[in-house]
Coordinates of C-alpha atoms in Angstrom, one line a residue:
M143 CA 109.8 61.8 114.1
T144 CA 107.4 64.7 113.5
N145 CA 109.0 68.0 113.7
P146 CA 107.3 70.2 116.4
S147 CA 108.0 73.4 114.2
Q148 CA 105.9 71.8 111.4
L149 CA 103.0 71.2 113.9
F150 CA 103.1 74.8 114.9
L151 CA 102.8 75.9 111.3
L152 CA 100.0 73.3 110.8
A153 CA 98.2 74.8 113.9
D154 CA 98.5 78.4 112.6
H155 CA 97.1 77.0 109.2
I156 CA 94.1 75.6 111.0
K157 CA 93.6 78.8 112.9
L158 CA 93.5 80.8 109.6
S159 CA 91.0 78.4 108.2
L160 CA 88.8 78.7 111.2
L161 CA 88.9 82.5 110.9
E162 CA 87.9 82.2 107.2
R163 CA 85.1 79.7 108.2
E164 CA 83.8 82.1 111.0
R165 CA 83.9 84.9 108.4
A166 CA 81.8 82.9 105.9
I167 CA 79.4 82.1 108.7
S168 CA 79.0 85.8 109.7
L169 CA 78.2 86.5 105.9
D170 CA 75.5 83.7 105.9
L171 CA 77.7 81.7 103.6
E172 CA 78.1 77.9 103.6
P173 CA 81.5 77.0 105.1
N174 CA 81.1 73.3 104.5
S175 CA 83.6 73.5 101.7
Q176 CA 86.5 73.8 104.2
D177 CA 85.0 71.5 106.8
G178 CA 86.7 68.5 105.4
E179 CA 90.0 69.9 105.1
I180 CA 89.9 71.4 108.8
S181 CA 88.8 68.1 110.1
W182 CA 91.5 66.3 108.4
S183 CA 94.1 68.9 109.6
L184 CA 92.9 68.7 113.2
E185 CA 93.0 64.8 113.0
S186 CA 96.5 65.0 111.6
L187 CA 97.6 67.3 114.3
R188 CA 96.1 65.1 117.1
E189 CA 98.0 62.1 115.6
S190 CA 101.3 63.9 115.4
I191 CA 100.9 65.2 119.0
E192 CA 100.3 61.6 120.1
A193 CA 103.3 60.6 118.3
L194 CA 105.3 63.2 120.1
E195 CA 104.0 62.2 123.5
A196 CA 105.1 58.7 122.7
E197 CA 108.5 59.9 121.7
Q198 CA 108.7 61.9 125.0
T199 CA 107.7 58.7 127.0
R200 CA 110.6 56.7 125.2
L201 CA 113.1 59.5 125.9
A202 CA 112.1 59.5 129.5
N203 CA 112.3 55.7 129.7
S204 CA 115.7 55.7 128.1
H205 CA 116.9 58.2 130.8
D206 CA 117.3 61.1 128.3
S207 CA 115.8 63.7 130.7
A208 CA 117.1 66.7 128.7
G209 CA 115.6 65.5 125.4
A210 CA 112.3 64.6 127.1
A211 CA 112.1 68.0 128.9
A212 CA 112.8 69.9 125.7
L213 CA 110.1 67.8 123.8
K214 CA 107.7 68.6 126.7
D215 CA 108.3 72.3 126.5
Q216 CA 107.2 72.1 122.9
L217 CA 104.4 69.7 123.5
T218 CA 102.5 71.9 126.1
P219 CA 101.7 74.9 123.7
L220 CA 100.9 72.3 121.0
Q221 CA 98.3 70.5 123.2
A222 CA 96.8 73.8 124.4
Q223 CA 96.5 75.1 120.7
Y224 CA 94.8 71.6 119.7
R225 CA 92.3 71.9 122.5
D226 CA 91.3 75.4 121.5
L227 CA 91.1 74.8 117.8
S228 CA 89.1 71.5 118.4
T229 CA 86.7 73.4 120.9
Q230 CA 86.2 76.1 118.1
F231 CA 85.5 73.5 115.4
Y232 CA 83.7 70.6 117.2
G233 CA 82.0 72.6 120.0
A234 CA 82.6 72.6 123.8
D235 CA 82.4 68.9 124.1
G236 CA 85.1 68.3 121.5
E237 CA 83.5 65.0 120.2
P238 CA 81.1 64.4 117.3
S239 CA 77.7 63.2 117.7
A240 CA 76.4 59.7 117.1
N241 CA 74.7 60.6 113.9
N242 CA 77.7 62.3 112.6
T243 CA 79.9 59.4 113.6
T244 CA 77.6 57.0 111.7
Q245 CA 77.7 59.3 108.6
A246 CA 81.5 59.6 108.7
S247 CA 81.9 55.7 108.9
K248 CA 80.1 55.5 105.6
S249 CA 82.4 58.3 103.9
A250 CA 85.8 57.8 102.3
T251 CA 87.6 59.1 105.5
P252 CA 85.7 57.3 108.5
D253 CA 88.2 58.7 111.1
L254 CA 87.2 62.5 110.6
K255 CA 85.0 64.1 113.0
Q256 CA 82.2 66.0 111.7
P257 CA 81.7 69.6 113.1
I258 CA 78.8 70.8 114.8
P259 CA 76.9 73.3 112.6
Q260 CA 77.2 76.7 113.7
H261 CA 74.4 78.4 111.8
P262 CA 71.0 77.3 110.8
P263 CA 70.3 76.6 107.2
S264 CA 69.3 79.6 105.2
K265 CA 65.6 79.9 104.2
S266 CA 65.0 80.4 100.6
V267 CA 61.9 81.4 98.6
R268 CA 61.1 79.9 95.2
F269 CA 60.3 82.5 92.8
M270 CA 60.6 80.3 89.7
D271 CA 59.6 76.8 89.8
S272 CA 60.9 76.2 86.1
S273 CA 64.3 74.9 86.0
A274 CA 64.6 76.2 82.4
A275 CA 64.3 79.8 83.6
A276 CA 67.1 79.2 86.2
A277 CA 69.2 77.7 83.5
A278 CA 68.7 80.7 81.3
V279 CA 69.7 83.1 84.1
Q280 CA 72.9 80.9 84.7
D281 CA 73.7 81.1 80.9
E282 CA 73.3 85.0 81.0
I283 CA 75.7 85.0 84.0
D284 CA 78.1 82.9 82.3
E285 CA 78.0 85.1 79.1
E286 CA 78.6 88.2 81.1
D287 CA 81.6 86.8 82.8
E288 CA 83.0 85.7 79.5
R289 CA 82.7 89.2 78.0
N290 CA 84.2 90.7 81.2
R291 CA 87.1 88.3 80.9
S292 CA 87.6 89.0 77.2
N293 CA 87.6 92.8 77.9
L294 CA 90.1 92.3 80.7
F295 CA 92.6 90.5 78.7
R296 CA 92.2 92.6 75.4
P297 CA 95.2 94.8 74.4
Y298 CA 95.4 98.2 76.1
R299 CA 95.1 101.3 73.9
D300 CA 94.7 105.0 75.2
E301 CA 92.1 105.8 72.5
P302 CA 91.0 102.6 70.8
S303 CA 89.7 103.3 67.4
P304 CA 89.0 101.1 64.3
R305 CA 91.7 100.9 61.9
P306 CA 90.8 101.6 58.2
D307 CA 90.7 98.7 55.8
Q308 CA 93.8 99.0 53.8
S309 CA 93.2 95.8 51.6
N310 CA 91.7 97.7 48.8
M311 CA 94.2 100.6 48.7
D312 CA 97.1 100.8 46.3
N313 CA 100.6 102.0 47.4
Q314 CA 99.9 105.7 46.7
Q315 CA 96.8 105.6 48.9
V316 CA 98.6 103.8 51.6
Y317 CA 101.4 106.4 51.5
D318 CA 98.9 109.2 51.5
H319 CA 97.2 107.7 54.4
H320 CA 100.4 107.3 56.4
A321 CA 101.4 110.8 55.5
Q322 CA 98.2 112.2 56.8
T323 CA 98.5 110.2 59.9
M324 CA 102.0 111.6 60.5
R325 CA 100.7 115.1 59.9
D326 CA 98.0 114.5 62.3
Q327 CA 100.6 113.2 65.0
D328 CA 102.8 116.3 64.4
D329 CA 99.7 118.7 65.0
Q330 CA 98.9 116.8 68.2
L331 CA 102.6 116.9 69.2
D332 CA 102.6 120.7 68.5
R333 CA 99.5 121.1 70.6
L334 CA 101.1 119.2 73.4
G335 CA 104.3 121.1 73.1
E336 CA 102.3 124.4 73.5
S337 CA 100.4 123.0 76.4
I338 CA 103.7 122.1 78.1
G339 CA 105.1 125.6 77.4
R340 CA 102.0 127.2 78.9
Q341 CA 102.4 125.0 82.0
H342 CA 106.1 126.0 82.1
Q343 CA 105.2 129.7 82.0
L344 CA 102.7 129.1 84.8
S345 CA 105.2 127.2 86.9
I346 CA 107.6 130.2 86.5
Q347 CA 105.1 132.6 87.6
I348 CA 104.1 130.4 90.6
G349 CA 107.9 130.2 91.4
D350 CA 108.1 134.2 91.3
E351 CA 105.1 134.6 93.5
L352 CA 106.5 132.2 96.0
D353 CA 109.8 134.1 95.9
G354 CA 107.8 137.3 96.7
H355 CA 106.0 135.6 99.5
V356 CA 109.5 134.5 100.9
Q357 CA 110.7 138.1 100.8
L358 CA 107.6 139.2 102.6
L359 CA 108.1 136.6 105.2
D360 CA 111.8 137.6 105.7
G361 CA 110.7 141.3 106.2
M362 CA 108.1 140.4 108.6
D363 CA 110.7 138.3 110.6
G364 CA 113.1 141.3 110.7
D365 CA 110.2 143.5 112.0
V366 CA 109.3 141.1 114.6
E367 CA 113.0 140.8 115.7
R368 CA 113.2 144.7 115.9
H369 CA 110.0 144.9 117.9
Q370 CA 111.2 142.1 120.2
T371 CA 114.5 144.0 120.8
R372 CA 112.6 147.1 121.8
L373 CA 110.3 145.3 124.1
D374 CA 113.3 143.7 125.8
G375 CA 115.0 147.1 126.1
A376 CA 111.8 148.5 127.8
R377 CA 111.6 145.5 130.0
R378 CA 115.1 146.1 131.1
R379 CA 114.5 149.8 131.9
I380 CA 111.4 148.8 134.0
D381 CA 113.5 146.5 135.9
R382 CA 116.1 149.1 136.8
I383 CA 113.4 151.5 137.9
R384 CA 111.8 148.9 140.1
R385 CA 115.3 148.0 141.6
K386 CA 116.2 151.8 142.3
A387 CA 112.7 152.3 143.8
G388 CA 113.2 149.4 146.1
E389 CA 116.7 150.6 147.2
N390 CA 115.3 154.2 148.0
W391 CA 112.2 153.2 149.7
S392 CA 113.8 153.3 153.1
M393 CA 115.1 156.8 152.5
M394 CA 111.7 158.0 151.2
T395 CA 110.1 156.6 154.3
I396 CA 112.4 158.5 156.7
I397 CA 111.9 161.8 154.7
G398 CA 108.0 161.3 155.0
L399 CA 108.2 160.8 158.8
I400 CA 110.4 163.9 159.2
I401 CA 107.8 165.9 157.2
I402 CA 104.9 164.6 159.3
L403 CA 106.8 165.3 162.5
V404 CA 107.5 169.0 161.4
I405 CA 103.8 169.4 160.6
L406 CA 102.8 168.1 164.0
I407 CA 105.2 170.3 165.9
V408 CA 104.0 173.5 164.0
I409 CA 100.3 172.5 164.6
L410 CA 100.9 171.9 168.4
K411 CA 102.6 175.3 168.8

């Protein structure tokens, strides 16, 4: 019996193939190279689903309700996926046309459905009527590809340079050449060491500057904390004055009324 999990994987593979086909169509490319594979996969998925339906019927007839129910739960999403994929590939009707059916019957796989073309054939303009010119262009493209391929797989060197011909040198000349090469390498290593030393000194200076900035930031944090402490003390003093003023407000009101009363008595006399 076909494993339903394998059918889910097959459906996912068909979905990816359809996405690639739609991508090729959007780029005005010919997706016909994958049409046969997609059609064969859809046909295989349909036959496997029919086999599972037959197995479900057999389980139901043999009074195995649990197995039939479990198989039905897996069949339902598979059937839905097959309908969606078939609609995307064949069109809304889901059936090939009569012309496609006739052509399919003449092919090596007569049971495959032919998809409905989803984009018109591209229009081309003939700039060269000579087939020899087209062949020459193709040869140039092939030569360029071959050169690129040879450059890609060439051994890597930091600074490729031609090696001197040592076939005509005697032992002393070869020794002198190697000694000169060693001296050149020593000079390069010395310059590299000097460069590394300068970079080390620069890194030390940058570290000292960063330490100075850290000290400045620490001092600024201390100043901010002191100012915040002073602001908090001033706020507390203002709060105390406000509370005292609220407590003495009634007394000040009485004193003011007494003064006004005394002034009125003096004026009326």
